[in-house]
PDB file of N, CA and C in Angstrom:
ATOM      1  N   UNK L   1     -24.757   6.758 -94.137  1.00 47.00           N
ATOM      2  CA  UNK L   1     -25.807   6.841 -93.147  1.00 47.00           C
ATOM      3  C   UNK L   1     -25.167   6.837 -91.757  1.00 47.00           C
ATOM      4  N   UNK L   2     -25.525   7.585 -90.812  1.00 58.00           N
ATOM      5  CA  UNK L   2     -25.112   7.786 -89.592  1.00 58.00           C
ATOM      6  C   UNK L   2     -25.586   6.663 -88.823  1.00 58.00           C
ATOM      7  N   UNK L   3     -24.862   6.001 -87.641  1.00 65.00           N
ATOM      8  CA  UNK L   3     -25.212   5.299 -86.712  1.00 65.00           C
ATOM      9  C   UNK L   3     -26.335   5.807 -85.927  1.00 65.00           C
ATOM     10  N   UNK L   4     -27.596   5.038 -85.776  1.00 70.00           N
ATOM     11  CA  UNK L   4     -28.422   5.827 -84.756  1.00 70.00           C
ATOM     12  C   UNK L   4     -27.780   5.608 -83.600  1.00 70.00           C
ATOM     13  N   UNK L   5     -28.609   6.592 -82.711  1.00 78.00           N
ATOM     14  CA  UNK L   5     -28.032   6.675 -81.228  1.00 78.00           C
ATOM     15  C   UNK L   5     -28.827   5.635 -80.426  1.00 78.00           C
ATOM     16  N   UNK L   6     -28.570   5.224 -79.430  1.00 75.00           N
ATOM     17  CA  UNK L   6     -29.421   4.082 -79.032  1.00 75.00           C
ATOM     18  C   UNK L   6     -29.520   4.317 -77.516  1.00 75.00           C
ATOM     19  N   UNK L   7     -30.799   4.566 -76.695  1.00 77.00           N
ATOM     20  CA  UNK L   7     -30.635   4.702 -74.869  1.00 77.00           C
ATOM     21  C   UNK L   7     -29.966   3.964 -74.518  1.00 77.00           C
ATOM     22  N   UNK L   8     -29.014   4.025 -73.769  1.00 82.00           N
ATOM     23  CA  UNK L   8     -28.354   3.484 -72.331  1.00 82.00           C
ATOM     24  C   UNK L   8     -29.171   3.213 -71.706  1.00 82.00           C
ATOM     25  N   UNK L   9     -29.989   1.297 -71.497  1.00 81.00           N
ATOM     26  CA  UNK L   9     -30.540   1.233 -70.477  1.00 81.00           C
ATOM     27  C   UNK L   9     -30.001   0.251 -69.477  1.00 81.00           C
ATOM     28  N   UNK L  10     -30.030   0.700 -68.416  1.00 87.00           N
ATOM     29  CA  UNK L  10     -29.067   0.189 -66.986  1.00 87.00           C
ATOM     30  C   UNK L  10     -30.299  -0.896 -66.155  1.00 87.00           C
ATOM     31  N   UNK L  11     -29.692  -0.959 -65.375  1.00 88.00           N
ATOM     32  CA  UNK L  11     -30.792  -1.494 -63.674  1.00 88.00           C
ATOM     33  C   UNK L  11     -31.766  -0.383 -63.342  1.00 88.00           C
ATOM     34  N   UNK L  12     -30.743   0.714 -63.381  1.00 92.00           N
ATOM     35  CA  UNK L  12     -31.547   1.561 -62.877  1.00 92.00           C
ATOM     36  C   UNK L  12     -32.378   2.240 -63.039  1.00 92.00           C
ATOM     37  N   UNK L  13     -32.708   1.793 -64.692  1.00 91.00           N
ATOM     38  CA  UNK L  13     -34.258   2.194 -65.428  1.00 91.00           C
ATOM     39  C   UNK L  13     -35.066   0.965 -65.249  1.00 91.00           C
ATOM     40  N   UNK L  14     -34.967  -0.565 -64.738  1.00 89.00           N
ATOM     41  CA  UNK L  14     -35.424  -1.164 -64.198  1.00 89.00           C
ATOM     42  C   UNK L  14     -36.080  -1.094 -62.873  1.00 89.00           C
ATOM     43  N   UNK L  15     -35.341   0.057 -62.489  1.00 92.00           N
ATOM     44  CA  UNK L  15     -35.716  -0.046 -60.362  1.00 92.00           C
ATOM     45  C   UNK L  15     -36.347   1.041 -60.633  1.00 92.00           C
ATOM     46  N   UNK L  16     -36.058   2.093 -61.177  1.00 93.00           N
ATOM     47  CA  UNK L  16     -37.319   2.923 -61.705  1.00 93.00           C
ATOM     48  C   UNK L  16     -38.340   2.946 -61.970  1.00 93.00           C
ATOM     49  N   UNK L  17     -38.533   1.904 -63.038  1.00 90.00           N
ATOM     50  CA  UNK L  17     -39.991   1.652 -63.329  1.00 90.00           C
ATOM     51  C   UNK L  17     -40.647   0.797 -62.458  1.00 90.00           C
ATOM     52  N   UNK L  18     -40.259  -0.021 -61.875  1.00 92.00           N
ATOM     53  CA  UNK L  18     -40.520  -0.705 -60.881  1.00 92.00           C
ATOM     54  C   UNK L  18     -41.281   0.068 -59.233  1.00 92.00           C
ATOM     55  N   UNK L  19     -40.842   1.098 -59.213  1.00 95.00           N
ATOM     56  CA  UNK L  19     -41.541   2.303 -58.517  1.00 95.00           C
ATOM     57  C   UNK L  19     -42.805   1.867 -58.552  1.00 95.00           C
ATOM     58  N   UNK L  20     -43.058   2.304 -60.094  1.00 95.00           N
ATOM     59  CA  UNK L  20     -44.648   2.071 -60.549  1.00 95.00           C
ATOM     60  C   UNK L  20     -45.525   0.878 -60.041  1.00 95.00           C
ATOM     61  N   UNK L  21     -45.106  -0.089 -60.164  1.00 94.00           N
ATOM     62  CA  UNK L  21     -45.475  -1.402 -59.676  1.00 94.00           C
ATOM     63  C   UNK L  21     -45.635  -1.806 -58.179  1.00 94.00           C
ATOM     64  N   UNK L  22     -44.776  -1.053 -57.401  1.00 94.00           N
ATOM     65  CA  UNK L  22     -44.662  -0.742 -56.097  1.00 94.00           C
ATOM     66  C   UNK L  22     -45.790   0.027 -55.767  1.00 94.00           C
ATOM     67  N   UNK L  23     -46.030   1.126 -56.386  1.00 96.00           N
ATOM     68  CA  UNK L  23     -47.353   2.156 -55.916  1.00 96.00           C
ATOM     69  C   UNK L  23     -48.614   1.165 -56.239  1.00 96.00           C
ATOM     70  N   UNK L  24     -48.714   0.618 -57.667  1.00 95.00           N
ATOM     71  CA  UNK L  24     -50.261   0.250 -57.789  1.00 95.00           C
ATOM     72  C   UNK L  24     -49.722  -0.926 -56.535  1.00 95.00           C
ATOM     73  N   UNK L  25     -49.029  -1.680 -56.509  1.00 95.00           N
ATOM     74  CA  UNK L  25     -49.517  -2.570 -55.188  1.00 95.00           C
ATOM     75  C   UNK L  25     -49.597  -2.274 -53.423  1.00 95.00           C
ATOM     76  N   UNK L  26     -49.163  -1.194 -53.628  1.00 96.00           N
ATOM     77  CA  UNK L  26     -49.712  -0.211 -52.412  1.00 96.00           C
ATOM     78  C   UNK L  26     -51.043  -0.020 -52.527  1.00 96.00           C
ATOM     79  N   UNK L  27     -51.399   0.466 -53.604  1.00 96.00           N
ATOM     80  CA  UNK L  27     -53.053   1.198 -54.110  1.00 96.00           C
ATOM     81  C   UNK L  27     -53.615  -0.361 -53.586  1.00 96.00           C
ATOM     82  N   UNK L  28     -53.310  -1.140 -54.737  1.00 95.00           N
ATOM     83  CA  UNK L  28     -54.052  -2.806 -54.019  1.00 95.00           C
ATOM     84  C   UNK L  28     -54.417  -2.866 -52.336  1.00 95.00           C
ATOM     85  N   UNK L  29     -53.243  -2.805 -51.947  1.00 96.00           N
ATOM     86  CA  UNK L  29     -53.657  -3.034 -50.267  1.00 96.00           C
ATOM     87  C   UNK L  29     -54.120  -2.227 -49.268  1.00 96.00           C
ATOM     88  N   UNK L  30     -54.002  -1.135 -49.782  1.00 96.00           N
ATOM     89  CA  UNK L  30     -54.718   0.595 -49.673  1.00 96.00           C
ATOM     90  C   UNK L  30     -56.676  -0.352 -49.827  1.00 96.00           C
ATOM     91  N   UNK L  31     -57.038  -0.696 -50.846  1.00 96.00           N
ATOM     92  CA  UNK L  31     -58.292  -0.828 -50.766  1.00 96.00           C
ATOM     93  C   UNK L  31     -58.801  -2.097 -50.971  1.00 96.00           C
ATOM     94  N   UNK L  32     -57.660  -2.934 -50.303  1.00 96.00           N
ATOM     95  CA  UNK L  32     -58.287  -4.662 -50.264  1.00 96.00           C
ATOM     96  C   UNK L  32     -58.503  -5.018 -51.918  1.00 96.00           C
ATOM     97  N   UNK L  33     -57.648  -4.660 -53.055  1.00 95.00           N
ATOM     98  CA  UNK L  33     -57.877  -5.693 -54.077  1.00 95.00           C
ATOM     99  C   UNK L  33     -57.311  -6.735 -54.345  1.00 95.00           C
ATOM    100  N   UNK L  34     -56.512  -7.472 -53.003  1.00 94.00           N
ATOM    101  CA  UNK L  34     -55.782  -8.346 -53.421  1.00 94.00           C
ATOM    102  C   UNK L  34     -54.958  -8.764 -54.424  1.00 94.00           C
ATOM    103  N   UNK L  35     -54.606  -7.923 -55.011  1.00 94.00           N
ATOM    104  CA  UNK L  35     -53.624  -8.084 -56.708  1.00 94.00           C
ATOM    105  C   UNK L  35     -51.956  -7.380 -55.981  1.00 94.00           C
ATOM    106  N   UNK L  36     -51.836  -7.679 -55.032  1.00 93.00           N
ATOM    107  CA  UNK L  36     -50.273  -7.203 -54.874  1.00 93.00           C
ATOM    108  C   UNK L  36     -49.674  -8.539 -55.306  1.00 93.00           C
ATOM    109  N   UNK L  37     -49.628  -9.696 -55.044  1.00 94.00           N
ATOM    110  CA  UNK L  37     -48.886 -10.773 -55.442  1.00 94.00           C
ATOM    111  C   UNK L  37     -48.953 -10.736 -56.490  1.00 94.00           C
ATOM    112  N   UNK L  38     -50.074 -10.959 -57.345  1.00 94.00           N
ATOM    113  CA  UNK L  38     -50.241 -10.835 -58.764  1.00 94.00           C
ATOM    114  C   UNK L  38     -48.996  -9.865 -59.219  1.00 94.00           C
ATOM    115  N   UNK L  39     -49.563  -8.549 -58.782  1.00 94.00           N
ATOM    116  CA  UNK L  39     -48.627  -7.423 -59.781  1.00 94.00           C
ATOM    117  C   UNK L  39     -46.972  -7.601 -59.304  1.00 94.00           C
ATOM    118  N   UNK L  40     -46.850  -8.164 -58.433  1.00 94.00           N
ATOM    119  CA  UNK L  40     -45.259  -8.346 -57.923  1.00 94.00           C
ATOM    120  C   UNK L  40     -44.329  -9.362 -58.682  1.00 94.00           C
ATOM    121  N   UNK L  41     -45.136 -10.561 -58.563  1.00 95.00           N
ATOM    122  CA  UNK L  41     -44.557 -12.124 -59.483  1.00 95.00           C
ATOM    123  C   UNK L  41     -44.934 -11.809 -61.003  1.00 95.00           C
ATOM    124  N   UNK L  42     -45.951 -11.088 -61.658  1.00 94.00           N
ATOM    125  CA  UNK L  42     -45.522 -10.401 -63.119  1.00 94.00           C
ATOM    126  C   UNK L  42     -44.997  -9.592 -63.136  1.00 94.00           C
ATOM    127  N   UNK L  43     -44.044  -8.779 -62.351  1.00 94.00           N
ATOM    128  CA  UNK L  43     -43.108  -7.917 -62.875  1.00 94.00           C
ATOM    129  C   UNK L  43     -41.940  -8.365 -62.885  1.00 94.00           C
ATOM    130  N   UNK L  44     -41.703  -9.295 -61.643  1.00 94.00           N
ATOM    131  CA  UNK L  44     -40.795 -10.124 -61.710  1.00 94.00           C
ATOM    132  C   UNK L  44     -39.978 -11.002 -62.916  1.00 94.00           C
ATOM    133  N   UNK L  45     -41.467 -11.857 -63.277  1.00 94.00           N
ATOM    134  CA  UNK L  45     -41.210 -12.386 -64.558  1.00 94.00           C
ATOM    135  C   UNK L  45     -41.233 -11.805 -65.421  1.00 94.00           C
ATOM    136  N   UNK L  46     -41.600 -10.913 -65.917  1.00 93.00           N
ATOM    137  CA  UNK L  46     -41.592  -9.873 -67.154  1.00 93.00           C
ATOM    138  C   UNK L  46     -39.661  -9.392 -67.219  1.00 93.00           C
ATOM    139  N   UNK L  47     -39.302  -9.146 -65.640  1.00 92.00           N
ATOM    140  CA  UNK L  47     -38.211  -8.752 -66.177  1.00 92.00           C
ATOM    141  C   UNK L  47     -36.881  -9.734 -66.569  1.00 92.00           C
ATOM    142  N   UNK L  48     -37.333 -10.926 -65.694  1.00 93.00           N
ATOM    143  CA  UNK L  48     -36.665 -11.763 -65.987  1.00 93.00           C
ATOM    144  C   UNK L  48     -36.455 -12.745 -67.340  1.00 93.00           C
ATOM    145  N   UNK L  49     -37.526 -12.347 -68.179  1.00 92.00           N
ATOM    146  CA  UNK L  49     -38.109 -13.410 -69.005  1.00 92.00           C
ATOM    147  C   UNK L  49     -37.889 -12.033 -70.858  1.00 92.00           C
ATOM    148  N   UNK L  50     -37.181 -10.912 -70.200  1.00 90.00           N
ATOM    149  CA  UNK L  50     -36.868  -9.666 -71.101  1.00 90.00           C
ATOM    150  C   UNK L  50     -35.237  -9.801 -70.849  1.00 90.00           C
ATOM    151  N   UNK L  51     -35.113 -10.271 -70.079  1.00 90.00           N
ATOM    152  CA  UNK L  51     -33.608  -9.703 -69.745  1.00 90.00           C
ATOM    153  C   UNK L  51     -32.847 -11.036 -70.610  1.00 90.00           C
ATOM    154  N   UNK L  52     -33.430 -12.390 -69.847  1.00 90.00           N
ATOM    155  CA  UNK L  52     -33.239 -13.267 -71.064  1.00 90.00           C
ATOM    156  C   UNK L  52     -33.054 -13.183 -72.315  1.00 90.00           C
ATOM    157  N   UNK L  53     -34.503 -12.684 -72.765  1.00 86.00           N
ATOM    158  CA  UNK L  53     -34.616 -12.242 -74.403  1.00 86.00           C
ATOM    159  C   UNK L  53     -33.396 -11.567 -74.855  1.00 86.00           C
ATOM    160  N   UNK L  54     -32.992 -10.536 -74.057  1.00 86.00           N
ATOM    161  CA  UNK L  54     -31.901  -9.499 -74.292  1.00 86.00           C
ATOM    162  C   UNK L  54     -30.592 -10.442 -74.472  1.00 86.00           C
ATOM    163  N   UNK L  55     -30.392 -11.349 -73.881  1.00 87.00           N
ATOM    164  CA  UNK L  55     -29.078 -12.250 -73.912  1.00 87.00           C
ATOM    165  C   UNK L  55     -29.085 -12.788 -75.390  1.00 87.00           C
ATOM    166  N   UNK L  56     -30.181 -13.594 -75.466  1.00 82.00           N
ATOM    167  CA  UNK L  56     -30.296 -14.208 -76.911  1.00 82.00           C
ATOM    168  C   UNK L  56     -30.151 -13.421 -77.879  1.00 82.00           C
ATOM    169  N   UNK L  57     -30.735 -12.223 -77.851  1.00 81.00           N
ATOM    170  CA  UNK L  57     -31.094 -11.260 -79.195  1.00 81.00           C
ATOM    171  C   UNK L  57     -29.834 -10.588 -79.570  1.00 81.00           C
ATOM    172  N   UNK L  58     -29.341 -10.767 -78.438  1.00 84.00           N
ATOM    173  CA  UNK L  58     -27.736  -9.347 -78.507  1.00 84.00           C
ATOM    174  C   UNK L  58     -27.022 -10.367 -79.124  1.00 84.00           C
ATOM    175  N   UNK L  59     -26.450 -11.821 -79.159  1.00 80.00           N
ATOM    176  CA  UNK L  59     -25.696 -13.010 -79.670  1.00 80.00           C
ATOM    177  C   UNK L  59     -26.579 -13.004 -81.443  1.00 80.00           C
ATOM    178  N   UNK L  60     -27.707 -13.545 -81.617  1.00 77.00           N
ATOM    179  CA  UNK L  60     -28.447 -14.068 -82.600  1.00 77.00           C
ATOM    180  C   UNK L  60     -28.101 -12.652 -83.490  1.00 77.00           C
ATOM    181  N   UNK L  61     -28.841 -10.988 -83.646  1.00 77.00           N
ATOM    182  CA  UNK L  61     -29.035 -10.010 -84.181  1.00 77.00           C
ATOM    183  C   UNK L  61     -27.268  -9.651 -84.351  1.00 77.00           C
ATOM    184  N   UNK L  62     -26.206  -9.907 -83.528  1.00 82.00           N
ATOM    185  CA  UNK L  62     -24.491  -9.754 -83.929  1.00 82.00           C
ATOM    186  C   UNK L  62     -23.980  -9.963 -84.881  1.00 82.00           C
ATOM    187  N   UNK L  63     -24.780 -11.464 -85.347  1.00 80.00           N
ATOM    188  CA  UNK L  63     -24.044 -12.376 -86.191  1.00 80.00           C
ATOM    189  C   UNK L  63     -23.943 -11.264 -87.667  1.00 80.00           C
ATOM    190  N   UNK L  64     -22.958 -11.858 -88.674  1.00 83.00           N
ATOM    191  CA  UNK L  64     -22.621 -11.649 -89.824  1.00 83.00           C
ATOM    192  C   UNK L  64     -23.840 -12.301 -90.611  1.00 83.00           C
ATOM    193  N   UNK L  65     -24.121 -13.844 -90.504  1.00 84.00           N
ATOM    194  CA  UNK L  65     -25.170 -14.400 -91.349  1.00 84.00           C
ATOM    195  C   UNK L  65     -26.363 -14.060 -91.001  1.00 84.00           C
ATOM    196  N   UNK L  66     -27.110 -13.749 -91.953  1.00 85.00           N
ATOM    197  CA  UNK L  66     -28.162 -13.274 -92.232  1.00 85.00           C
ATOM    198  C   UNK L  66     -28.982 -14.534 -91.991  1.00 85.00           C
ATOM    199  N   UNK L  67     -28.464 -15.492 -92.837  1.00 87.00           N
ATOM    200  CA  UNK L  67     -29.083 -16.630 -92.653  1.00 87.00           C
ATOM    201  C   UNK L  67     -29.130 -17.196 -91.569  1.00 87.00           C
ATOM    202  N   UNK L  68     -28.448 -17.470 -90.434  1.00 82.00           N
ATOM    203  CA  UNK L  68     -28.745 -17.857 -89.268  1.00 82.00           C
ATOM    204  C   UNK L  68     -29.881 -17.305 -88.566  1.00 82.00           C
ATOM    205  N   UNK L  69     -29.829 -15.747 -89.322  1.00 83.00           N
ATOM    206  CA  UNK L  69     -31.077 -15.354 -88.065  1.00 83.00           C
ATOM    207  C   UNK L  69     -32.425 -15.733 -88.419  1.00 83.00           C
ATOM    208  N   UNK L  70     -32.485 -15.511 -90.341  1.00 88.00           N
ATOM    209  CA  UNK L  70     -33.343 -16.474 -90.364  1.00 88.00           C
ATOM    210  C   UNK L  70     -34.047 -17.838 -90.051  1.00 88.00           C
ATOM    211  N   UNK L  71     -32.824 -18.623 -90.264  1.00 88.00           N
ATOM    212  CA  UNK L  71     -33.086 -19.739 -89.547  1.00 88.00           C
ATOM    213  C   UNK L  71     -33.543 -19.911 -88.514  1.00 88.00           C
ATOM    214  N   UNK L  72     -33.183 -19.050 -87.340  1.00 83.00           N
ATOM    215  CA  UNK L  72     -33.594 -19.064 -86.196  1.00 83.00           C
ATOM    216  C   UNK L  72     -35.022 -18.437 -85.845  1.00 83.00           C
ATOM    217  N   UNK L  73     -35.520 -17.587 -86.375  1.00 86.00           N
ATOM    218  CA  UNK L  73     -36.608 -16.934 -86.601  1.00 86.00           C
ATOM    219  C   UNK L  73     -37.565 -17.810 -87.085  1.00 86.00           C
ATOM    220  N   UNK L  74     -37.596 -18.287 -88.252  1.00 91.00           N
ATOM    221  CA  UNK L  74     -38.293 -19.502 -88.666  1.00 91.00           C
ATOM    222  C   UNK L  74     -38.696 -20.786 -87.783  1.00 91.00           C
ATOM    223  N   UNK L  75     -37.544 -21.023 -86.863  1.00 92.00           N
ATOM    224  CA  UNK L  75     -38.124 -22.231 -86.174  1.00 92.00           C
ATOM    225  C   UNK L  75     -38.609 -22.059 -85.127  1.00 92.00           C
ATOM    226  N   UNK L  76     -38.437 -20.800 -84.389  1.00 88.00           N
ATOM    227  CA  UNK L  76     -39.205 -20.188 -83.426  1.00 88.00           C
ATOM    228  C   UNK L  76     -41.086 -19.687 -83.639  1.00 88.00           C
ATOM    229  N   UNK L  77     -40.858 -19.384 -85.289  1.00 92.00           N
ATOM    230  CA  UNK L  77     -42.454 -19.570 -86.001  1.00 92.00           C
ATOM    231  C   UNK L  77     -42.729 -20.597 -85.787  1.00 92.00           C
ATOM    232  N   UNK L  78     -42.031 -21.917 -86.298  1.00 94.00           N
ATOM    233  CA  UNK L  78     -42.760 -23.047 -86.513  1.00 94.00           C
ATOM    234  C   UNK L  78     -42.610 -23.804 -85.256  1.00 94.00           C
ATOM    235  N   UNK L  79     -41.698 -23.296 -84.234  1.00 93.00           N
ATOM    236  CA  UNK L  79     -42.507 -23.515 -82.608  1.00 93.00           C
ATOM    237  C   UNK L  79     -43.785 -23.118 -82.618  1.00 93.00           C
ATOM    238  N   UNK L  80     -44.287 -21.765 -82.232  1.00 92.00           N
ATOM    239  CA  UNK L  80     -45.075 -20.874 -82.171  1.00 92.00           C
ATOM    240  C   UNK L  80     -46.696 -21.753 -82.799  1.00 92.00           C
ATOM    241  N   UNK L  81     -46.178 -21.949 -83.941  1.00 92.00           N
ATOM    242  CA  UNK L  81     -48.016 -22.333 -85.211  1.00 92.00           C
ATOM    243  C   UNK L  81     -47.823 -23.646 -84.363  1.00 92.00           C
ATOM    244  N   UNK L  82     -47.158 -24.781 -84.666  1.00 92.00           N
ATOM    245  CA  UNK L  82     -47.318 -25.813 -83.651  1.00 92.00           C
ATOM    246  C   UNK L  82     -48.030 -26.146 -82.238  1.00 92.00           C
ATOM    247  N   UNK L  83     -47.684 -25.416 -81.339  1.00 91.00           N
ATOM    248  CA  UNK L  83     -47.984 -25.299 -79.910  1.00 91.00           C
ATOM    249  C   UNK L  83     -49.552 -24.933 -79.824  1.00 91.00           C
ATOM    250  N   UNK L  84     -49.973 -23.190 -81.373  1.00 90.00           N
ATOM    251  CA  UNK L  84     -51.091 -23.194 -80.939  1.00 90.00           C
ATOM    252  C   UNK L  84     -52.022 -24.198 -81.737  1.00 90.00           C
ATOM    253  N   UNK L  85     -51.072 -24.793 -83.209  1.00 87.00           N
ATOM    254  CA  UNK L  85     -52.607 -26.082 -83.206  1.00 87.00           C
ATOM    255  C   UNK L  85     -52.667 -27.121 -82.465  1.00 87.00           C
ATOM    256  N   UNK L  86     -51.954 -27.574 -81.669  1.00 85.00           N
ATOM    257  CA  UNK L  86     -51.685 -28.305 -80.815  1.00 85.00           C
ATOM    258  C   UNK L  86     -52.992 -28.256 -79.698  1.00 85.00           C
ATOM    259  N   UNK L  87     -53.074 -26.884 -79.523  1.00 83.00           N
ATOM    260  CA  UNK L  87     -53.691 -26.080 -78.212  1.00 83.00           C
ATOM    261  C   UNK L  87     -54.983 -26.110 -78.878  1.00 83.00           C
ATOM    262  N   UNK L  88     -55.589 -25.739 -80.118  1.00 81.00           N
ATOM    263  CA  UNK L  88     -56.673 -25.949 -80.334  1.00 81.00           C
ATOM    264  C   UNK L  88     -57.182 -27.175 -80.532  1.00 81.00           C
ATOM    265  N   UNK L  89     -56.177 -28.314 -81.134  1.00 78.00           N
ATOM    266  CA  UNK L  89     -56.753 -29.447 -81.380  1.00 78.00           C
ATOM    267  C   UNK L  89     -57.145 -30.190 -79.667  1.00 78.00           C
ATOM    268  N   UNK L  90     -56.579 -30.037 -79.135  1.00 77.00           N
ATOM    269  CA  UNK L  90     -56.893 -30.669 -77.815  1.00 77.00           C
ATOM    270  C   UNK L  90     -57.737 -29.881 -77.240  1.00 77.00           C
ATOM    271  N   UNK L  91     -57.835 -28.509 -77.299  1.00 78.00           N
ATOM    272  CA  UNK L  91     -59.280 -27.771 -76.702  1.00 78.00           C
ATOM    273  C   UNK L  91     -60.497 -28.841 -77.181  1.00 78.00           C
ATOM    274  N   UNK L  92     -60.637 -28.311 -78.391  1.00 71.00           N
ATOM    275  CA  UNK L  92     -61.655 -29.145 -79.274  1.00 71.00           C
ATOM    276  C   UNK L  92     -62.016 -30.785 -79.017  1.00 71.00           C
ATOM    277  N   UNK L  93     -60.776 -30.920 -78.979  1.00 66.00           N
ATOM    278  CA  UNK L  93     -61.076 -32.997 -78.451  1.00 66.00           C
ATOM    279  C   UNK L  93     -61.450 -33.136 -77.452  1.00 66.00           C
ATOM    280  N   UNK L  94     -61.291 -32.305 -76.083  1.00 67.00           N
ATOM    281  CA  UNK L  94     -61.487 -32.522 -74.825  1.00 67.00           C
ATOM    282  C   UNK L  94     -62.370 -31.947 -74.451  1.00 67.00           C
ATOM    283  N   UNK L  95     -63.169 -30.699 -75.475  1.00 67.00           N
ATOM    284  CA  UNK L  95     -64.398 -30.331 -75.118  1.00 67.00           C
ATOM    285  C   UNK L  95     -66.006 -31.096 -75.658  1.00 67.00           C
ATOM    286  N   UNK L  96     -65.530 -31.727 -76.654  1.00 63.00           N
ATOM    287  CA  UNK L  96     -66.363 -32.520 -77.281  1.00 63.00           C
ATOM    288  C   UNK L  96     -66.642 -32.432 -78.581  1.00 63.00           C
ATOM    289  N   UNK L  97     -66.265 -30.722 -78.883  1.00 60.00           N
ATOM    290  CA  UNK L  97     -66.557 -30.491 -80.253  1.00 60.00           C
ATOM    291  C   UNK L  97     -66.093 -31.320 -81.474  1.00 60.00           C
ATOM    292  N   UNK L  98     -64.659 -31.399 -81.377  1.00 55.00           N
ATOM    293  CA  UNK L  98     -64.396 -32.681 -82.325  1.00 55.00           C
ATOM    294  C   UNK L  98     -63.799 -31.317 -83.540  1.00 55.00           C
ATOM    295  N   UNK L  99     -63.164 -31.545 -84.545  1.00 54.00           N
ATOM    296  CA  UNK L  99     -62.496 -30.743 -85.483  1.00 54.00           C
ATOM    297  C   UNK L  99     -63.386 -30.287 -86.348  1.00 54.00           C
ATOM    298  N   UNK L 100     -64.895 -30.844 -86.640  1.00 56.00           N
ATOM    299  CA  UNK L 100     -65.852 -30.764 -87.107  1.00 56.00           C
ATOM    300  C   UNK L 100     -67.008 -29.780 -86.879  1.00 56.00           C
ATOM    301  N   UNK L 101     -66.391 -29.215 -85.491  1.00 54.00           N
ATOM    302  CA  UNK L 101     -67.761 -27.840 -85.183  1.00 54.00           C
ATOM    303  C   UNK L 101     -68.722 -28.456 -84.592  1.00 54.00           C
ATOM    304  N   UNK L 102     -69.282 -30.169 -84.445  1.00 54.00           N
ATOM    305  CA  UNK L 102     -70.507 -30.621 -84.553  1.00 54.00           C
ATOM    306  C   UNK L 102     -70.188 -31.591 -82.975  1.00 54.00           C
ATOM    307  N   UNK L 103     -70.914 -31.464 -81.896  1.00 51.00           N
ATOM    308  CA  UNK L 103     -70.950 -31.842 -81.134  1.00 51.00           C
ATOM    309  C   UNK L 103     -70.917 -33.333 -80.968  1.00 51.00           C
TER     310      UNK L 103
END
């Protein structure tokens, strides 16, 4: 089986797309929708919070063991299910409902 080919992506498909983000927050202040901060500090973090990902994934997806990545995958699930029953059980307690549905 042949190696697939894979894009070369640089900065400079970052500052590129970023264009985009630049215009709609022009468009924003073009007609008073106030969403330039908004769209500026999520692109920000989007890229920062991808580029990260990219650090981890390029180390974790390298490895020889298979099993590590499992491992690692797995506890990032069982982060994940945690946090959101976590998130519902305290919705529920603090709204009144109670785990029961019944006010």
């Amino acid at each position: 089986m042949e190696d697939s080919i894979q894009p070369m992506l640089t900065w400079w498909n970052v500052a590129g797309a970023s264009v985009f983000v630049v215009i709609a927050a022009g468009v924003s202040v073009m007609f008073g929708m106030k969403l330039e901060l908004s769209l500026i500090v999520s692109a920000i973090r989007c890229v920062v919070q991808l580029s990260l990902m990219g650090l981890v994934l390029t180390d974790v997806l390298a490895t020889e063991h298979m099993s590590l990545v499992i491992l690692l995958s797995g506890t990032f699930l069982l982060q994940t299910i945690i946090k959101i029953g976590l998130h519902i059980y305290f919705s529920c307690y603090y709204s009144g409902i109670g785990l029961t549905g019944h006010l």
